[in-house]
């Protein structure tokens, strides 16, 4: 019987930061003859029942990669739209100013990703979803935002 692998602090942090939201590709739009596409994915917020987000991002084609030589990088640009798609039920969500990651997708082999965070604006009863690039070294101002109001029952 082989011993179990040791759990390091880094692997624990990585596992804890992974989000349970899984996206389904719902569209793919060709944008040029180089094989570049816009990919549209949908995911349900794992802790807020009744909210679905759609994220669109650019995916480089093989010809573009050959032509430019940087094989492993895709741009971090993304767009997001979130809507109520059912009866909204808030689970145990993070209510801090920093919010909580609800979705992440790698955009390069090492460390670069598109992240979606949820922030709860309690005063205005609104969920805010921010899509942004995350990189170890080079922060980016490229982002997109979407809001979902929480209407009170009469």
PDB file of N, CA, C and O in Angstrom, residues 114-151:
ATOM      1  N   UNK A 114      -9.178  34.354 -16.132  1.00  0.00           N
ATOM      2  CA  UNK A 114     -10.322  35.253 -16.075  1.00  0.00           C
ATOM      3  C   UNK A 114     -11.099  34.832 -14.839  1.00  0.00           C
ATOM      4  O   UNK A 114     -11.410  33.659 -14.659  1.00  0.00           O
ATOM      5  N   UNK A 115     -11.380  35.776 -13.972  1.00  0.00           N
ATOM      6  CA  UNK A 115     -12.081  35.505 -12.715  1.00  0.00           C
ATOM      7  C   UNK A 115     -13.427  36.231 -12.709  1.00  0.00           C
ATOM      8  O   UNK A 115     -13.547  37.312 -13.287  1.00  0.00           O
ATOM      9  N   UNK A 116     -14.393  35.652 -12.051  1.00  0.00           N
ATOM     10  CA  UNK A 116     -15.659  36.330 -11.782  1.00  0.00           C
ATOM     11  C   UNK A 116     -15.841  36.338 -10.280  1.00  0.00           C
ATOM     12  O   UNK A 116     -15.785  35.298  -9.629  1.00  0.00           O
ATOM     13  N   UNK A 117     -16.027  37.550  -9.735  1.00  0.00           N
ATOM     14  CA  UNK A 117     -16.285  37.696  -8.300  1.00  0.00           C
ATOM     15  C   UNK A 117     -17.693  38.232  -8.092  1.00  0.00           C
ATOM     16  O   UNK A 117     -18.190  39.000  -8.908  1.00  0.00           O
ATOM     17  N   UNK A 118     -18.294  37.803  -6.999  1.00  0.00           N
ATOM     18  CA  UNK A 118     -19.605  38.309  -6.607  1.00  0.00           C
ATOM     19  C   UNK A 118     -19.434  39.184  -5.381  1.00  0.00           C
ATOM     20  O   UNK A 118     -18.793  38.786  -4.414  1.00  0.00           O
ATOM     21  N   UNK A 119     -20.016  40.367  -5.418  1.00  0.00           N
ATOM     22  CA  UNK A 119     -20.023  41.280  -4.272  1.00  0.00           C
ATOM     23  C   UNK A 119     -21.479  41.591  -3.960  1.00  0.00           C
ATOM     24  O   UNK A 119     -22.273  41.868  -4.868  1.00  0.00           O
ATOM     25  N   UNK A 120     -21.825  41.538  -2.693  1.00  0.00           N
ATOM     26  CA  UNK A 120     -23.201  41.809  -2.283  1.00  0.00           C
ATOM     27  C   UNK A 120     -23.302  43.244  -1.790  1.00  0.00           C
ATOM     28  O   UNK A 120     -22.676  43.622  -0.799  1.00  0.00           O
ATOM     29  N   UNK A 121     -24.072  44.060  -2.494  1.00  0.00           N
ATOM     30  CA  UNK A 121     -24.351  45.438  -2.083  1.00  0.00           C
ATOM     31  C   UNK A 121     -25.637  45.383  -1.257  1.00  0.00           C
ATOM     32  O   UNK A 121     -26.738  45.486  -1.788  1.00  0.00           O
ATOM     33  N   UNK A 122     -25.440  45.181   0.040  1.00  0.00           N
ATOM     34  CA  UNK A 122     -26.595  44.970   0.920  1.00  0.00           C
ATOM     35  C   UNK A 122     -27.497  46.196   0.999  1.00  0.00           C
ATOM     36  O   UNK A 122     -28.719  46.080   1.008  1.00  0.00           O
ATOM     37  N   UNK A 123     -26.913  47.396   1.036  1.00  0.00           N
ATOM     38  CA  UNK A 123     -27.703  48.630   1.149  1.00  0.00           C
ATOM     39  C   UNK A 123     -28.665  48.786  -0.025  1.00  0.00           C
ATOM     40  O   UNK A 123     -29.776  49.276   0.141  1.00  0.00           O
ATOM     41  N   UNK A 124     -28.247  48.358  -1.214  1.00  0.00           N
ATOM     42  CA  UNK A 124     -29.085  48.487  -2.403  1.00  0.00           C
ATOM     43  C   UNK A 124     -29.718  47.165  -2.833  1.00  0.00           C
ATOM     44  O   UNK A 124     -30.319  47.086  -3.901  1.00  0.00           O
ATOM     45  N   UNK A 125     -29.526  46.121  -2.017  1.00  0.00           N
ATOM     46  CA  UNK A 125     -30.081  44.796  -2.302  1.00  0.00           C
ATOM     47  C   UNK A 125     -29.791  44.368  -3.746  1.00  0.00           C
ATOM     48  O   UNK A 125     -30.687  44.043  -4.533  1.00  0.00           O
ATOM     49  N   UNK A 126     -28.484  44.382  -4.063  1.00  0.00           N
ATOM     50  CA  UNK A 126     -28.034  44.060  -5.411  1.00  0.00           C
ATOM     51  C   UNK A 126     -26.806  43.153  -5.357  1.00  0.00           C
ATOM     52  O   UNK A 126     -25.901  43.374  -4.551  1.00  0.00           O
ATOM     53  N   UNK A 127     -26.783  42.154  -6.212  1.00  0.00           N
ATOM     54  CA  UNK A 127     -25.590  41.330  -6.404  1.00  0.00           C
ATOM     55  C   UNK A 127     -24.794  41.932  -7.553  1.00  0.00           C
ATOM     56  O   UNK A 127     -25.354  42.260  -8.598  1.00  0.00           O
ATOM     57  N   UNK A 128     -23.504  42.105  -7.337  1.00  0.00           N
ATOM     58  CA  UNK A 128     -22.617  42.660  -8.358  1.00  0.00           C
ATOM     59  C   UNK A 128     -21.664  41.551  -8.786  1.00  0.00           C
ATOM     60  O   UNK A 128     -21.035  40.915  -7.940  1.00  0.00           O
ATOM     61  N   UNK A 129     -21.553  41.341 -10.083  1.00  0.00           N
ATOM     62  CA  UNK A 129     -20.626  40.354 -10.633  1.00  0.00           C
ATOM     63  C   UNK A 129     -19.591  41.105 -11.459  1.00  0.00           C
ATOM     64  O   UNK A 129     -19.945  41.879 -12.352  1.00  0.00           O
ATOM     65  N   UNK A 130     -18.312  40.887 -11.147  1.00  0.00           N
ATOM     66  CA  UNK A 130     -17.222  41.554 -11.847  1.00  0.00           C
ATOM     67  C   UNK A 130     -16.351  40.486 -12.505  1.00  0.00           C
ATOM     68  O   UNK A 130     -15.871  39.572 -11.838  1.00  0.00           O
ATOM     69  N   UNK A 131     -16.160  40.618 -13.806  1.00  0.00           N
ATOM     70  CA  UNK A 131     -15.253  39.732 -14.551  1.00  0.00           C
ATOM     71  C   UNK A 131     -13.966  40.517 -14.775  1.00  0.00           C
ATOM     72  O   UNK A 131     -13.998  41.657 -15.239  1.00  0.00           O
ATOM     73  N   UNK A 132     -12.822  39.904 -14.412  1.00  0.00           N
ATOM     74  CA  UNK A 132     -11.547  40.607 -14.558  1.00  0.00           C
ATOM     75  C   UNK A 132     -10.426  39.604 -14.793  1.00  0.00           C
ATOM     76  O   UNK A 132     -10.560  38.416 -14.514  1.00  0.00           O
ATOM     77  N   UNK A 133      -9.316  40.130 -15.297  1.00  0.00           N
ATOM     78  CA  UNK A 133      -8.132  39.296 -15.499  1.00  0.00           C
ATOM     79  C   UNK A 133      -7.378  39.199 -14.186  1.00  0.00           C
ATOM     80  O   UNK A 133      -7.327  40.146 -13.411  1.00  0.00           O
ATOM     81  N   UNK A 134      -6.786  38.061 -13.950  1.00  0.00           N
ATOM     82  CA  UNK A 134      -5.948  37.866 -12.769  1.00  0.00           C
ATOM     83  C   UNK A 134      -4.626  37.292 -13.249  1.00  0.00           C
ATOM     84  O   UNK A 134      -4.593  36.310 -13.974  1.00  0.00           O
ATOM     85  N   UNK A 135      -3.542  37.946 -12.863  1.00  0.00           N
ATOM     86  CA  UNK A 135      -2.207  37.541 -13.275  1.00  0.00           C
ATOM     87  C   UNK A 135      -1.282  37.710 -12.079  1.00  0.00           C
ATOM     88  O   UNK A 135      -1.486  38.596 -11.252  1.00  0.00           O
ATOM     89  N   UNK A 136      -0.282  36.880 -11.993  1.00  0.00           N
ATOM     90  CA  UNK A 136       0.644  36.928 -10.864  1.00  0.00           C
ATOM     91  C   UNK A 136       1.341  38.273 -10.785  1.00  0.00           C
ATOM     92  O   UNK A 136       1.499  38.853  -9.727  1.00  0.00           O
ATOM     93  N   UNK A 137       1.740  38.802 -11.922  1.00  0.00           N
ATOM     94  CA  UNK A 137       2.636  39.935 -11.946  1.00  0.00           C
ATOM     95  C   UNK A 137       2.024  41.198 -12.528  1.00  0.00           C
ATOM     96  O   UNK A 137       2.242  42.285 -12.042  1.00  0.00           O
ATOM     97  N   UNK A 138       1.265  41.068 -13.605  1.00  0.00           N
ATOM     98  CA  UNK A 138       0.766  42.243 -14.306  1.00  0.00           C
ATOM     99  C   UNK A 138      -0.731  42.381 -14.113  1.00  0.00           C
ATOM    100  O   UNK A 138      -1.511  41.770 -14.833  1.00  0.00           O
ATOM    101  N   UNK A 139      -1.124  43.214 -13.172  1.00  0.00           N
ATOM    102  CA  UNK A 139      -2.543  43.455 -12.971  1.00  0.00           C
ATOM    103  C   UNK A 139      -3.120  44.113 -14.206  1.00  0.00           C
ATOM    104  O   UNK A 139      -2.416  44.717 -15.001  1.00  0.00           O
ATOM    105  N   UNK A 140      -4.408  44.008 -14.392  1.00  0.00           N
ATOM    106  CA  UNK A 140      -5.041  44.560 -15.572  1.00  0.00           C
ATOM    107  C   UNK A 140      -6.278  45.345 -15.184  1.00  0.00           C
ATOM    108  O   UNK A 140      -7.002  44.970 -14.270  1.00  0.00           O
ATOM    109  N   UNK A 141      -6.512  46.425 -15.905  1.00  0.00           N
ATOM    110  CA  UNK A 141      -7.717  47.227 -15.678  1.00  0.00           C
ATOM    111  C   UNK A 141      -8.870  46.748 -16.551  1.00  0.00           C
ATOM    112  O   UNK A 141      -9.942  47.333 -16.521  1.00  0.00           O
ATOM    113  N   UNK A 142      -8.657  45.688 -17.316  1.00  0.00           N
ATOM    114  CA  UNK A 142      -9.709  45.162 -18.181  1.00  0.00           C
ATOM    115  C   UNK A 142     -10.722  44.423 -17.321  1.00  0.00           C
ATOM    116  O   UNK A 142     -10.391  43.465 -16.647  1.00  0.00           O
ATOM    117  N   UNK A 143     -11.965  44.898 -17.362  1.00  0.00           N
ATOM    118  CA  UNK A 143     -13.001  44.289 -16.542  1.00  0.00           C
ATOM    119  C   UNK A 143     -14.358  44.515 -17.172  1.00  0.00           C
ATOM    120  O   UNK A 143     -14.503  45.319 -18.079  1.00  0.00           O
ATOM    121  N   UNK A 144     -15.328  43.811 -16.659  1.00  0.00           N
ATOM    122  CA  UNK A 144     -16.713  43.974 -17.065  1.00  0.00           C
ATOM    123  C   UNK A 144     -17.564  43.739 -15.821  1.00  0.00           C
ATOM    124  O   UNK A 144     -17.182  42.967 -14.945  1.00  0.00           O
ATOM    125  N   UNK A 145     -18.707  44.405 -15.738  1.00  0.00           N
ATOM    126  CA  UNK A 145     -19.537  44.321 -14.536  1.00  0.00           C
ATOM    127  C   UNK A 145     -20.990  44.089 -14.930  1.00  0.00           C
ATOM    128  O   UNK A 145     -21.449  44.542 -15.962  1.00  0.00           O
ATOM    129  N   UNK A 146     -21.687  43.368 -14.078  1.00  0.00           N
ATOM    130  CA  UNK A 146     -23.105  43.108 -14.254  1.00  0.00           C
ATOM    131  C   UNK A 146     -23.768  43.087 -12.882  1.00  0.00           C
ATOM    132  O   UNK A 146     -23.136  42.678 -11.912  1.00  0.00           O
ATOM    133  N   UNK A 147     -25.010  43.526 -12.802  1.00  0.00           N
ATOM    134  CA  UNK A 147     -25.697  43.535 -11.514  1.00  0.00           C
ATOM    135  C   UNK A 147     -27.028  42.807 -11.617  1.00  0.00           C
ATOM    136  O   UNK A 147     -27.665  42.776 -12.668  1.00  0.00           O
ATOM    137  N   UNK A 148     -27.437  42.230 -10.499  1.00  0.00           N
ATOM    138  CA  UNK A 148     -28.729  41.557 -10.403  1.00  0.00           C
ATOM    139  C   UNK A 148     -29.429  42.109  -9.154  1.00  0.00           C
ATOM    140  O   UNK A 148     -28.990  41.881  -8.028  1.00  0.00           O
ATOM    141  N   UNK A 149     -30.520  42.867  -9.368  1.00  0.00           N
ATOM    142  CA  UNK A 149     -31.251  43.399  -8.201  1.00  0.00           C
ATOM    143  C   UNK A 149     -32.035  42.302  -7.507  1.00  0.00           C
ATOM    144  O   UNK A 149     -32.523  41.363  -8.130  1.00  0.00           O
ATOM    145  N   UNK A 150     -32.126  42.410  -6.182  1.00  0.00           N
ATOM    146  CA  UNK A 150     -32.905  41.469  -5.382  1.00  0.00           C
ATOM    147  C   UNK A 150     -34.190  42.181  -4.976  1.00  0.00           C
ATOM    148  O   UNK A 150     -34.198  42.979  -4.050  1.00  0.00           O
ATOM    149  N   UNK A 151     -35.252  41.920  -5.693  1.00  0.00           N
ATOM    150  CA  UNK A 151     -36.518  42.583  -5.419  1.00  0.00           C
ATOM    151  C   UNK A 151     -37.187  41.943  -4.227  1.00  0.00           C
ATOM    152  O   UNK A 151     -37.226  40.719  -4.099  1.00  0.00           O
TER     153      UNK A 151
END
